Coordinates of C-alpha atoms and ligand atoms in Angstrom, one line a residue:
X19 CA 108.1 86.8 79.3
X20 CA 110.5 86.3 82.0
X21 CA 109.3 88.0 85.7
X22 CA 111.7 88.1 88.2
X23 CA 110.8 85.8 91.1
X24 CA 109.2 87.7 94.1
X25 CA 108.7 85.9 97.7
X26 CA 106.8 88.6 100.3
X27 CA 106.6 87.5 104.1
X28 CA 103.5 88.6 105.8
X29 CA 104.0 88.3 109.3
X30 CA 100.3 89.9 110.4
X31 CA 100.4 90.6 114.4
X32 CA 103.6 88.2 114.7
X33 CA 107.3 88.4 115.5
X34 CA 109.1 90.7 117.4
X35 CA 112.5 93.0 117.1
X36 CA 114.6 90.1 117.8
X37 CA 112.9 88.1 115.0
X38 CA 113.4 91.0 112.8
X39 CA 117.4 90.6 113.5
X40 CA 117.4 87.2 112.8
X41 CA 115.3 86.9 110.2
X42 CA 117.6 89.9 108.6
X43 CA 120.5 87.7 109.6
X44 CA 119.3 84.7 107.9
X45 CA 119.0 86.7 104.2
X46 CA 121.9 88.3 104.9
X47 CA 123.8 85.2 104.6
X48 CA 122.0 84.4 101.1
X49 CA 123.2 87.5 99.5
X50 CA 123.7 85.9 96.9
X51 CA 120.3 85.1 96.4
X52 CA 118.7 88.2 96.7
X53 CA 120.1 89.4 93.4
X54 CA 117.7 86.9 92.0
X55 CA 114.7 86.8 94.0
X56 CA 112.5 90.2 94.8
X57 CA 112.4 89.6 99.0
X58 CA 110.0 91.6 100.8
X59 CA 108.9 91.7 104.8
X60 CA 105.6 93.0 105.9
X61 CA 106.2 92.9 109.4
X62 CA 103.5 94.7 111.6
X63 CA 104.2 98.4 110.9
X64 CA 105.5 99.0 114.5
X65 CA 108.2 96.8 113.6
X66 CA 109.3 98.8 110.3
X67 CA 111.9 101.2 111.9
X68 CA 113.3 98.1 113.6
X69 CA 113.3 96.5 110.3
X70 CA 114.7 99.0 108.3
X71 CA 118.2 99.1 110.7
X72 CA 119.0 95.6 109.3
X73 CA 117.8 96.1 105.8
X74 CA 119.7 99.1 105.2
X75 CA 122.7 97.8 103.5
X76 CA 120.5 94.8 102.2
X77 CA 118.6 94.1 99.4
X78 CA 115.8 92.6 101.2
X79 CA 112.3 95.3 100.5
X80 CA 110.1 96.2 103.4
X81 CA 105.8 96.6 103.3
X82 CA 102.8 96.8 105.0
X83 CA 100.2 94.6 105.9
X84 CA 97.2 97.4 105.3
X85 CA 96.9 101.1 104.6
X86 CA 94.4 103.6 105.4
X87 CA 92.8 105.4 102.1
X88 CA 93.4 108.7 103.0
X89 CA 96.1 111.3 103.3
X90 CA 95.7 112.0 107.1
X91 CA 93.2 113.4 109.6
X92 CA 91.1 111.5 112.5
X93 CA 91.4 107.9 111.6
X94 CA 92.5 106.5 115.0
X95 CA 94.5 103.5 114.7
X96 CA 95.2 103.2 110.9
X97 CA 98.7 104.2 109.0
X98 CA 98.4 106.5 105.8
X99 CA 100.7 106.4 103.0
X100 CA 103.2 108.5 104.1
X101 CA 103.9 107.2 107.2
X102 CA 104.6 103.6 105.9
X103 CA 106.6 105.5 103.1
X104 CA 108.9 107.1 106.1
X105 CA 108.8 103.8 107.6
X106 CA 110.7 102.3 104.3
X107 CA 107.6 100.4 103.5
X108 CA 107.7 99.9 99.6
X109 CA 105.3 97.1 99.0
X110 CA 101.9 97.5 100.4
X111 CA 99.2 94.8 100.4
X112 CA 95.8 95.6 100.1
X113 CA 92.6 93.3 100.6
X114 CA 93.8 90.4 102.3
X115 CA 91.4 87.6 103.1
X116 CA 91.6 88.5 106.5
X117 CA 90.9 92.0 106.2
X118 CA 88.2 91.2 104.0
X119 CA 86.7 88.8 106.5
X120 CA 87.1 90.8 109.8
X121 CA 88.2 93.9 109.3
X122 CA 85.5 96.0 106.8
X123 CA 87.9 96.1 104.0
X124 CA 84.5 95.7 100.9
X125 CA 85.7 95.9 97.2
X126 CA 85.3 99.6 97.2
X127 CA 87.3 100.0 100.0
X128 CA 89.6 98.1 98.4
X129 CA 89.5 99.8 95.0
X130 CA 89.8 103.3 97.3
X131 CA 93.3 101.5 98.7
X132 CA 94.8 100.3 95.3
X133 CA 94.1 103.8 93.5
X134 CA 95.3 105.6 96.7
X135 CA 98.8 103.6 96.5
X136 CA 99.2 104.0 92.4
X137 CA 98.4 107.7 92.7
X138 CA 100.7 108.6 95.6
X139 CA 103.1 111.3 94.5
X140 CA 105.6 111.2 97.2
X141 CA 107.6 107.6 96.3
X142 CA 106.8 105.1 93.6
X143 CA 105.3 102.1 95.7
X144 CA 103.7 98.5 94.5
X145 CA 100.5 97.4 95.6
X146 CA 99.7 93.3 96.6
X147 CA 96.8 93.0 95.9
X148 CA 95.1 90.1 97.0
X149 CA 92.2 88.2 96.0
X150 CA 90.7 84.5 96.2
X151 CA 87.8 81.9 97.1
X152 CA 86.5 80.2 100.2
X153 CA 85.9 76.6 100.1
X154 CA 82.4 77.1 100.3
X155 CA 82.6 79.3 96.9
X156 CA 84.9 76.1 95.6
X157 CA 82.5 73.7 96.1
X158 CA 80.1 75.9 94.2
X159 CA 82.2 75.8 91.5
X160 CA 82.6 79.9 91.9
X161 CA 86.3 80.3 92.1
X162 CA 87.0 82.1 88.5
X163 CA 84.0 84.1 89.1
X164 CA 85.3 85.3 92.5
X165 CA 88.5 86.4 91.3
X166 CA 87.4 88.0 88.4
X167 CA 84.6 89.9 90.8
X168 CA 87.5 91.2 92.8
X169 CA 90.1 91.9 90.2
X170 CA 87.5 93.9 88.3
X171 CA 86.7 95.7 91.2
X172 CA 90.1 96.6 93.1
X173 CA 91.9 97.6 89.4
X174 CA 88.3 99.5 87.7
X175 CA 90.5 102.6 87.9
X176 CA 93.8 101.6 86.9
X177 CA 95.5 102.0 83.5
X178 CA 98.0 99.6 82.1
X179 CA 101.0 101.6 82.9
X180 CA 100.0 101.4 86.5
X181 CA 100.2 97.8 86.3
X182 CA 104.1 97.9 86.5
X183 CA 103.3 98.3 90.2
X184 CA 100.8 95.7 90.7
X185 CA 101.3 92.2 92.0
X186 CA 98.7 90.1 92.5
X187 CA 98.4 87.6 95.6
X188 CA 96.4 84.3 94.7
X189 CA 94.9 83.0 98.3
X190 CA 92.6 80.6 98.4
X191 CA 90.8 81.5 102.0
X192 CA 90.6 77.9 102.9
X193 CA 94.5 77.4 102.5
X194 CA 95.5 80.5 104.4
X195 CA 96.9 79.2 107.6
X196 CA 95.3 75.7 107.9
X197 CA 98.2 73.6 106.4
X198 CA 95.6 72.8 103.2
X199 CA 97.8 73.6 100.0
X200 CA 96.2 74.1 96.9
X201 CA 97.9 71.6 94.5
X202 CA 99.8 73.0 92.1
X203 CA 98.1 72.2 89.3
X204 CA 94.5 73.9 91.5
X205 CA 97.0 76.9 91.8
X206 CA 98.3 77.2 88.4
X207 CA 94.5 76.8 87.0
X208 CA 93.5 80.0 88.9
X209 CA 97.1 82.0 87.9
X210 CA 96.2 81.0 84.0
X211 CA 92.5 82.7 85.1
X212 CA 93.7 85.8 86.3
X213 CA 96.7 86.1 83.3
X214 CA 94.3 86.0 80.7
X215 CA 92.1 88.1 82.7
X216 CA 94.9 90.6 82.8
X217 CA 95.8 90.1 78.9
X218 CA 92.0 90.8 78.4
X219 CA 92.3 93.9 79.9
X220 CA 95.9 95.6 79.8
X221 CA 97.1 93.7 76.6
X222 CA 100.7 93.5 77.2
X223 CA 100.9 95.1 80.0
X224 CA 100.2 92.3 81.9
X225 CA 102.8 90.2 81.2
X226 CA 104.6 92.5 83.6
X227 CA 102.4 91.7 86.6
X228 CA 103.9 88.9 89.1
X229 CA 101.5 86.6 89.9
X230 CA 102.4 85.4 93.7
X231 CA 100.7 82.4 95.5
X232 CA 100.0 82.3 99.0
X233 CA 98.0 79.6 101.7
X234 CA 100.1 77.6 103.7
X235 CA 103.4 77.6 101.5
X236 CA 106.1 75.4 103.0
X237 CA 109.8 74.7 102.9
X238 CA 108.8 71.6 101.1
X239 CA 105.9 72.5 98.7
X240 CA 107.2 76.0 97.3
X241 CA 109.3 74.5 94.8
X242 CA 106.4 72.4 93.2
X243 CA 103.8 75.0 93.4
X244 CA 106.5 78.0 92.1
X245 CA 107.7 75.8 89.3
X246 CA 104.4 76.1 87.8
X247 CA 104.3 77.9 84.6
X248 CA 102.2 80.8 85.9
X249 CA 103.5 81.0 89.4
X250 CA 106.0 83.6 89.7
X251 CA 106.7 83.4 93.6
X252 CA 104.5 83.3 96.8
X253 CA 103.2 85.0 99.7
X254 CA 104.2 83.7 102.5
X255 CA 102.3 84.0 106.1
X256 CA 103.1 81.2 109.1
X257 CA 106.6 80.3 107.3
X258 CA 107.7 83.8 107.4
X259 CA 108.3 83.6 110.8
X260 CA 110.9 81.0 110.8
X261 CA 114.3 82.3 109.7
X262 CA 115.2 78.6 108.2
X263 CA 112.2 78.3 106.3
X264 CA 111.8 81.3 104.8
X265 CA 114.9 81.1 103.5
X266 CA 114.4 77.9 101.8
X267 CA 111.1 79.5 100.4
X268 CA 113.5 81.9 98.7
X269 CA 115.7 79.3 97.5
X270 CA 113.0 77.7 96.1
X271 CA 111.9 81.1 94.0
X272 CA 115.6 81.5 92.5
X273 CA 115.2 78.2 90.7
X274 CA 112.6 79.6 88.9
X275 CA 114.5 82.5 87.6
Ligands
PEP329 C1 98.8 84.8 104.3 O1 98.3 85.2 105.3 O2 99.0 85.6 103.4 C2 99.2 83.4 104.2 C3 99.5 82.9 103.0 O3 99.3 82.7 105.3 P1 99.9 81.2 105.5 O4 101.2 81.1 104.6 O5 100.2 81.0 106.9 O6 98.8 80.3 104.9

């Protein structure tokens, strides 16, 4: 099945309103591009109104980096899902490495976010979800079991036709901003993995799901790594913030579509 390519920037406590214009100004000038590629920008969530001035006659998507499971009430410091919604956010990532690491987010947590973001009435948004090893697990040969460990537990409680809004994010924790790529052939191993796992478990319906990969994606390795078979775009975190880059990251996705 043909997937339309998808490249997401996640710029985590990075960038700026001026970065936002530029980087706005750089897909701007690639309109042409963005008919074929699925562009989305997590900025920080501060940054979203700022964002959503340049997107507005654009075709480029905005999201968040996180979401808070509940509706509102005395959560001090978090977003809910309405506020990212007013915000314009339409893509929201749930259980990055880092928030797995540092910030509390368990699986159930994580399963609480992904239902939360499926279920929400208000606006039909897509959930990122993002799962992978640490080099430790690697070595121990435990990377398939991993990712099955978290896919099973983030999507327990969603049905296949939910999966039309679910795109999972394969990070290896020892590639996420330390300049090691996985190879293309490591990263295509793992995106077989988690298609059949999907097949297993949604039949068809997972032929829908884009498959992104993300840890230290370059100008100069995206188009080896998204030329893969099961590699339908990338996450992208350091490169994001650099207009020319990114750009070329996109590029790189459109000759895959
Ligand atoms: C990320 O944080 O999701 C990421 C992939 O970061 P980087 O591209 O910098 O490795």
């Amino acid at each position: 099945m043909q997937r339309q390519p998808v490249v997401i920037a996640n710029w985590k406590m990075n960038g700026n309103r001026q970065l936002a214009k530029q980087m706005a100004e750089a897909l701007r000038e690639e309109a042409g591009l963005l008919s074929q590629v699925q562009v989305a920008v997590c900025p920080p969530a501060v940054l979203l109104p700022a964002w959503q001035q340049h997107v507005f006659y654009d075709a480029v998507h905005l999201g968040a980096q996180d979401v808070n499971e509940f509706e509102h009430g005395a959560h001090t410091g978090e977003h809910s899902l309405a506020l990212l919604g007013e915000a314009g956010a339409e893509y929201i990532l749930v259980g990055h490495s880092e928030r797995r690491q540092h910030y509390g987010d368990t699986d159930a947590r994580i399963s609480a976010k992904v239902n939360a973001v499926l279920d929400y009435q208000a606006q039909q948004l897509k959930v990122v979800l993002c799962v992978g090893e640490t080099a430790a697990q690697r070595e121990a040969q435990q990377t398939t079991t991993v990712v099955q460990a978290q896919l099973s537990a983030a999507l327990e409680q969603v049905t296949a036709a939910q999966m039309t809004h679910v795109i999972i994010a394969y990070e290896p924790v020892w590639a996420i901003g330390t300049g090691k790529t996985a190879s293309p052939a490591q990263a295509q191993e793992v995106h077989r993995f988690i298609r059949s796992w999907l097949q297993q478990k949604y039949a068809a319906a997972a032929d829908t799901v884009p498959l992104l990969y993300g840890g230290s994606v370059k100008a100069d390795n995206a188009e080896t790594l998204f030329a893969e078979q099961d590699i339908d775009g990338g996450l992208i975190g350091g490169a994001s913030l650099e207009p020319d880059a990114f750009v070329a990251i996109c590029r790189a996705a459109v000759a895959r579509s």
